Coordinates of C-alpha atoms and ligand atoms in Angstrom, one line a residue:
X20 CA 142.6 226.8 -35.1
X21 CA 143.7 229.5 -37.6
X22 CA 143.9 228.4 -41.2
X23 CA 147.6 227.9 -42.1
X24 CA 149.6 227.2 -45.2
X25 CA 151.8 224.5 -46.7
X26 CA 154.0 223.8 -49.7
X27 CA 152.1 220.8 -51.1
X28 CA 153.5 218.6 -53.9
X29 CA 151.0 217.1 -56.3
X30 CA 151.4 214.4 -59.0
X31 CA 150.7 215.7 -62.5
X32 CA 150.3 213.7 -65.7
X33 CA 154.0 214.4 -66.3
X34 CA 156.0 214.9 -63.2
X35 CA 155.0 216.8 -60.1
X36 CA 153.9 220.3 -59.1
X37 CA 154.7 222.1 -55.8
X38 CA 152.4 224.9 -54.8
X39 CA 151.6 226.9 -51.6
X40 CA 148.0 226.2 -50.4
X41 CA 145.8 226.8 -47.5
X42 CA 146.4 223.9 -45.1
X43 CA 146.0 222.9 -41.5
X44 CA 147.4 219.7 -40.1
X45 CA 144.8 217.3 -38.8
X46 CA 144.0 216.9 -35.1
X47 CA 146.4 214.4 -33.5
X48 CA 145.3 210.8 -33.1
X49 CA 146.4 208.6 -30.2
X50 CA 150.1 208.8 -29.7
X51 CA 150.4 211.8 -32.0
X52 CA 151.2 215.5 -31.6
X53 CA 150.3 218.6 -33.7
X54 CA 153.3 221.0 -33.9
X55 CA 152.9 224.7 -34.6
X56 CA 155.9 225.0 -37.0
X57 CA 158.4 227.8 -36.5
X58 CA 161.3 226.9 -38.7
X59 CA 162.4 224.5 -41.4
X60 CA 165.5 224.3 -43.5
X61 CA 166.3 223.5 -47.1
X62 CA 168.2 220.3 -47.9
X63 CA 169.3 218.8 -51.2
X64 CA 166.4 216.3 -50.9
X65 CA 163.9 219.2 -50.5
X66 CA 165.3 220.7 -53.7
X67 CA 164.8 217.4 -55.5
X68 CA 161.2 217.1 -54.2
X69 CA 160.1 220.6 -54.8
X70 CA 161.6 220.9 -58.3
X71 CA 160.4 217.4 -59.2
X72 CA 164.0 216.5 -60.3
X73 CA 164.1 213.5 -57.9
X74 CA 161.7 210.9 -56.8
X75 CA 161.4 211.7 -53.1
X76 CA 157.7 211.5 -52.4
X77 CA 156.3 208.0 -52.4
X78 CA 152.7 209.1 -52.2
X79 CA 150.8 212.2 -53.3
X80 CA 149.8 214.8 -52.4
X81 CA 152.1 215.5 -49.5
X82 CA 153.6 218.6 -47.8
X83 CA 157.2 219.0 -48.7
X84 CA 160.0 219.5 -46.2
X85 CA 162.1 216.8 -44.5
X86 CA 162.6 218.7 -41.2
X87 CA 160.9 221.1 -38.9
X88 CA 161.1 222.7 -35.4
X89 CA 158.2 224.2 -33.5
X90 CA 156.0 224.1 -30.4
X91 CA 153.5 221.4 -29.5
X92 CA 150.1 222.8 -30.1
X93 CA 148.0 219.7 -29.2
X94 CA 149.1 216.4 -27.8
X95 CA 147.6 212.9 -27.4
X96 CA 150.9 211.4 -26.5
X97 CA 152.2 210.6 -23.0
X98 CA 154.9 213.0 -21.8
X99 CA 154.4 215.8 -24.4
X100 CA 152.5 218.9 -23.4
X101 CA 151.2 222.0 -25.2
X102 CA 154.1 224.5 -25.5
X103 CA 156.9 221.9 -25.5
X104 CA 159.6 222.9 -28.0
X105 CA 160.5 220.1 -30.4
X106 CA 162.3 219.2 -33.6
X107 CA 162.0 216.5 -36.2
X108 CA 164.3 215.4 -39.1
X109 CA 163.8 212.5 -41.5
X110 CA 161.5 209.7 -40.4
X111 CA 159.6 209.8 -43.7
X112 CA 158.7 213.5 -43.7
X113 CA 158.0 214.5 -47.3
X114 CA 158.4 210.8 -48.4
X115 CA 155.5 208.9 -46.8
X116 CA 154.0 211.6 -44.5
X117 CA 153.4 215.3 -44.6
X118 CA 156.6 217.3 -44.1
X119 CA 157.7 220.4 -42.4
X120 CA 157.3 223.2 -45.0
X121 CA 153.9 224.2 -43.4
X122 CA 152.6 226.2 -40.5
X123 CA 151.5 223.0 -38.7
X124 CA 152.3 219.3 -38.9
X125 CA 150.9 216.3 -37.1
X126 CA 153.3 213.4 -36.3
X127 CA 153.6 210.3 -34.1
X128 CA 155.4 211.4 -30.9
X129 CA 158.0 208.6 -31.2
X130 CA 159.4 210.5 -34.2
X131 CA 159.8 213.7 -32.3
X132 CA 162.9 215.0 -30.5
X133 CA 162.6 217.4 -27.6
X134 CA 164.6 220.5 -28.2
X135 CA 167.9 219.9 -26.3
X136 CA 169.0 222.5 -23.8
X137 CA 171.5 224.8 -25.5
X138 CA 169.6 225.1 -28.8
X139 CA 167.0 227.6 -30.0
X140 CA 164.2 226.5 -32.4
X141 CA 165.9 228.5 -35.1
X142 CA 169.3 226.9 -34.4
X143 CA 167.7 223.5 -34.5
X144 CA 166.8 224.2 -38.2
X145 CA 170.0 226.1 -38.9
X146 CA 171.4 222.6 -38.3
X147 CA 168.3 220.7 -39.7
X148 CA 168.9 217.5 -41.5
X149 CA 172.2 218.8 -42.9
X150 CA 173.7 219.5 -39.5
X151 CA 172.2 216.3 -38.0
X152 CA 173.7 214.2 -40.8
X153 CA 177.1 215.8 -40.4
X154 CA 176.8 215.0 -36.7
X155 CA 175.8 211.4 -37.4
X156 CA 178.9 211.0 -39.7
X157 CA 181.1 212.4 -36.9
X158 CA 179.5 210.0 -34.4
X159 CA 180.1 207.0 -36.6
X160 CA 183.7 208.1 -37.4
X161 CA 184.4 208.4 -33.7
X162 CA 182.9 204.9 -33.0
X163 CA 185.5 203.7 -35.5
X164 CA 188.4 205.3 -33.8
X165 CA 188.8 208.4 -35.9
X166 CA 191.5 210.6 -34.3
X167 CA 193.3 213.8 -35.4
X168 CA 196.6 211.9 -35.2
X169 CA 195.5 209.8 -38.3
X170 CA 195.8 212.9 -40.5
X171 CA 193.6 215.4 -42.2
X172 CA 190.0 214.7 -43.0
X173 CA 188.7 215.5 -46.4
X174 CA 185.2 216.9 -46.7
X175 CA 183.6 216.9 -50.2
X176 CA 180.6 219.0 -51.4
X177 CA 182.2 221.3 -48.9
X178 CA 180.1 224.4 -49.4
X179 CA 176.8 222.5 -49.0
X180 CA 174.8 222.3 -45.8
X181 CA 176.2 218.9 -44.7
X182 CA 179.7 219.8 -45.9
X183 CA 179.7 223.1 -44.1
X184 CA 178.7 221.5 -40.8
X185 CA 181.1 218.6 -41.2
X186 CA 184.0 221.1 -41.6
X187 CA 182.9 223.2 -38.6
X188 CA 182.4 220.2 -36.3
X189 CA 185.7 218.5 -37.3
X190 CA 187.6 221.7 -36.9
X191 CA 185.9 222.3 -33.5
X192 CA 187.1 218.9 -32.4
X193 CA 190.7 219.6 -33.3
X194 CA 190.9 217.9 -36.8
X195 CA 192.9 219.3 -39.7
X196 CA 190.2 219.6 -42.4
X197 CA 190.7 219.8 -46.1
X198 CA 187.7 221.1 -48.0
X199 CA 187.1 219.7 -51.5
X200 CA 184.9 222.2 -53.4
X201 CA 184.2 223.1 -56.9
X202 CA 183.7 226.8 -55.9
X203 CA 187.0 228.7 -55.8
X204 CA 185.0 231.8 -54.9
X205 CA 184.0 230.2 -51.5
X206 CA 187.6 229.8 -50.2
X207 CA 187.2 232.5 -47.6
X208 CA 183.9 231.0 -46.4
X209 CA 185.5 227.6 -46.1
X210 CA 188.6 228.9 -44.2
X211 CA 186.2 230.7 -41.9
X212 CA 184.6 227.4 -41.0
X213 CA 188.0 226.0 -40.1
X214 CA 189.3 224.3 -43.3
X215 CA 193.1 224.6 -43.6
X216 CA 193.2 223.7 -47.3
X217 CA 190.7 224.2 -50.1
X218 CA 191.1 221.9 -53.1
X219 CA 189.1 221.7 -56.4
X220 CA 188.0 218.1 -57.1
X221 CA 190.0 218.2 -60.4
X222 CA 193.2 219.3 -58.6
X223 CA 193.2 216.2 -56.3
X224 CA 196.2 214.5 -57.7
X225 CA 195.0 210.9 -56.8
X226 CA 195.7 208.3 -59.5
X227 CA 193.8 205.2 -60.6
X228 CA 195.8 202.5 -58.9
X229 CA 193.8 200.5 -56.4
X230 CA 195.9 202.0 -53.6
X231 CA 197.4 205.4 -53.9
X232 CA 199.8 207.0 -51.3
X233 CA 198.0 207.5 -48.0
X234 CA 197.1 211.1 -47.5
X235 CA 193.8 211.4 -45.6
X236 CA 193.0 210.1 -42.1
X237 CA 189.4 210.1 -43.1
X238 CA 186.7 211.4 -45.5
X239 CA 183.3 212.8 -45.1
X240 CA 181.8 212.5 -48.6
X241 CA 178.7 214.2 -49.9
X242 CA 179.3 213.7 -53.6
X243 CA 179.8 210.0 -54.3
X244 CA 180.9 208.7 -57.8
X245 CA 184.4 209.3 -59.1
X246 CA 185.4 211.7 -56.4
X247 CA 184.6 209.3 -53.6
X248 CA 186.3 206.4 -55.5
X249 CA 189.5 208.4 -55.8
X250 CA 189.5 209.5 -52.2
X251 CA 189.0 206.0 -50.7
X252 CA 192.3 204.9 -52.4
X253 CA 194.2 207.6 -50.5
X254 CA 193.0 207.0 -47.0
X255 CA 195.7 205.9 -44.5
X256 CA 195.7 202.7 -42.4
X257 CA 192.6 202.4 -40.2
X258 CA 191.2 205.6 -41.5
X259 CA 187.4 205.9 -42.1
X260 CA 185.2 207.1 -44.9
X261 CA 181.6 208.3 -44.2
X262 CA 179.5 208.1 -47.4
X263 CA 176.6 210.5 -47.2
X264 CA 175.6 211.9 -50.6
X265 CA 175.3 211.4 -54.3
X266 CA 175.4 214.9 -55.7
X267 CA 178.1 213.7 -58.2
X268 CA 177.0 210.1 -58.8
X269 CA 176.0 206.8 -57.3
X270 CA 178.5 204.4 -58.9
X271 CA 181.9 203.6 -57.2
X272 CA 185.0 202.3 -59.0
X273 CA 186.8 200.6 -56.2
X274 CA 188.7 197.4 -55.3
X275 CA 188.6 195.8 -51.8
X276 CA 192.3 196.6 -51.4
X277 CA 191.9 199.8 -49.2
X278 CA 189.6 197.8 -47.0
X279 CA 191.7 194.6 -46.6
X280 CA 195.3 195.9 -47.0
X281 CA 194.8 199.2 -45.0
X282 CA 191.9 198.4 -42.7
X283 CA 190.0 201.3 -44.1
X284 CA 186.3 201.4 -43.0
X285 CA 183.5 202.7 -45.1
X286 CA 180.5 203.7 -43.0
X287 CA 177.1 204.5 -44.5
X288 CA 175.1 207.4 -43.2
X289 CA 171.3 207.1 -43.2
X290 CA 169.9 210.0 -41.3
X291 CA 166.2 209.3 -42.1
X292 CA 165.8 206.1 -40.0
X293 CA 168.6 206.7 -37.6
X294 CA 167.6 204.9 -34.3
X295 CA 166.3 207.3 -31.6
X296 CA 169.0 206.5 -29.1
X297 CA 171.8 207.6 -31.4
X298 CA 169.7 210.5 -32.7
X299 CA 169.3 211.9 -29.2
X300 CA 173.0 211.4 -28.5
X301 CA 174.0 213.3 -31.7
X302 CA 171.5 216.2 -30.9
X303 CA 173.0 216.4 -27.4
X304 CA 176.4 216.9 -28.9
X305 CA 175.1 219.4 -31.5
X306 CA 173.6 221.4 -28.7
X307 CA 176.8 221.4 -26.6
X308 CA 180.4 220.4 -27.3
X309 CA 180.1 220.1 -31.2
X310 CA 178.1 223.4 -31.6
X311 CA 180.2 225.5 -33.9
X312 CA 180.9 229.1 -33.0
X313 CA 180.5 229.8 -36.8
X314 CA 176.8 228.6 -37.0
X315 CA 175.7 232.1 -38.0
X316 CA 178.2 232.0 -40.9
X317 CA 176.7 228.7 -42.2
X318 CA 173.2 230.2 -42.3
X319 CA 173.6 232.3 -45.4
X320 CA 169.9 232.9 -46.2
X321 CA 166.6 233.3 -44.3
X322 CA 163.4 233.1 -46.4
X323 CA 159.7 232.7 -46.0
X324 CA 157.5 229.9 -47.4
X325 CA 156.7 231.8 -50.6
X326 CA 160.4 231.9 -51.5
X327 CA 161.1 228.2 -51.1
X328 CA 160.5 227.1 -54.8
X329 CA 163.0 229.6 -56.2
X330 CA 165.5 228.7 -53.5
X331 CA 165.2 225.0 -54.3
X332 CA 165.9 225.8 -58.0
X333 CA 169.1 227.6 -56.9
X334 CA 170.1 224.6 -54.8
X335 CA 169.6 222.2 -57.8
X336 CA 171.9 224.5 -59.8
X337 CA 174.6 223.9 -57.1
X338 CA 175.1 227.6 -56.9
X339 CA 174.3 227.9 -53.2
X340 CA 176.7 228.1 -50.3
X341 CA 175.7 227.2 -46.7
X342 CA 172.3 226.7 -45.3
X343 CA 168.9 228.3 -46.0
X344 CA 166.5 228.5 -43.1
X345 CA 162.7 228.9 -43.7
X346 CA 160.7 231.1 -41.3
X347 CA 157.3 229.5 -40.7
X348 CA 156.1 231.1 -37.4
X349 CA 155.4 234.6 -36.3
Ligands
NAP221 N1 172.6 210.0 -46.3 C1 171.8 210.9 -45.7 O1 171.1 210.5 -44.7 C2 171.8 212.2 -46.2 C3 171.3 213.3 -45.4 C4 171.4 214.6 -45.9 C5 172.0 214.8 -47.2 N2 172.4 213.8 -47.9 C6 173.0 214.0 -49.2 O2 174.2 214.7 -49.0 C7 174.5 215.6 -50.1 C8 174.6 217.0 -49.6 O3 173.4 217.4 -49.1 P1 173.2 219.0 -48.7 O4 171.8 219.1 -48.1 O5 174.4 219.5 -48.0 O6 173.1 219.6 -50.2 P2 173.7 221.0 -50.7 O7 173.6 222.0 -49.6 O8 173.0 221.2 -52.0 O9 175.2 220.7 -51.0 C9 175.6 219.8 -52.0 C10 177.1 220.2 -52.4 O10 177.6 219.2 -53.2 C11 178.3 219.8 -54.2 N3 177.7 219.5 -55.5 C12 176.5 219.8 -55.9 N4 176.2 219.3 -57.1 C13 177.3 218.6 -57.5 C14 177.7 217.8 -58.6 N5 176.8 217.7 -59.6 N6 178.9 217.3 -58.6 C15 179.7 217.4 -57.6 N7 179.4 218.1 -56.5 C16 178.2 218.7 -56.4 C17 178.3 221.3 -54.0 O11 179.5 221.6 -53.2 P3 180.8 222.3 -53.8 O12 180.3 223.3 -54.8 O13 181.4 223.0 -52.6 O14 181.6 221.2 -54.4 C18 177.1 221.5 -53.2 O15 177.2 222.7 -52.4 C19 173.3 215.4 -51.1 O16 173.7 214.4 -52.0 C20 172.2 214.8 -50.2 O17 171.3 214.0 -50.9 C21 172.3 212.5 -47.5

């Protein structure tokens, strides 16, 4: 096997250091596959891990990258054969096991999703964890009876990877989408994804009362903190709130009143350990009826492995719009 490369994160006396090194994934053990990686994508969590600004890795050293798509290169798992196209998101990549920012990765086969028909390997990582997470939020809102008739759905952190896909999927499914974004300059981008209104978080005129007037049929939130606390108070009866992210804070200032006087549901989104049956169902939708026509608009950047550390720094600065895909293969 050819010598490959990986972005490896090491523990230092103070903090961590990420560097590109010669690296080949080990031969697969029983029940495992080695994947020749073709694409990965950058997520907020990758930016935290690579810049060392967040504690993502739970052991050292590890290869960074919480998702990857590629082709099976060697298999010791039933039902997987050399040449099969596959994708992986979450499941401990770059936390407790080597991740996807490498030219090869060895993983247990029960963590691996076969590439669904209707998606290319590049599209799988154009979605990546961000697209999968937006899809998972959609799936949980639909389980809870979300319907366009309930009213507009607010999406926060709108220009990020998850936010962009949430807007595009909701819009594709006929929802009126209000994008909540700090970036006034991204208004055309957000309208292009299907948002009918773009609002700055500071312009959301929602007060501090436990219940404010009902305005949103639902919320897909990537920011947390004060913004999410305000939005929950303005969700209509039997609307739903999907809590995904913490880019703006982890604390909520809420009462139970939206839940018990309006029947509002808050659903948590945990993409890492999402059970395989739901995972497969979400990927099937992402490859077919939820696949946005605007996918190419959402991928704003394609880079190689060497450019990942700088791109992660941009991401931490919050200056990025859309998704960055990382080319790992030929
Ligand atoms: N629960 C899960 O399973 C799961 C899975 C994936 C991601 N996440 C979380 O979801 C969030 C979004 O992930 P992503 O990959 O889409 O990240 P991303 O591409 O970096 O997007 C994050 C967006 O949040 C907004 N933002 C960034 N910093 C902020 C701050 N300090 N205050 C308020 N808003 C801020 C920005 O949008 P605007 O400039 O448009 O406001 C930014 O584009 C992250 O918190 C991530 O950890 C959770």
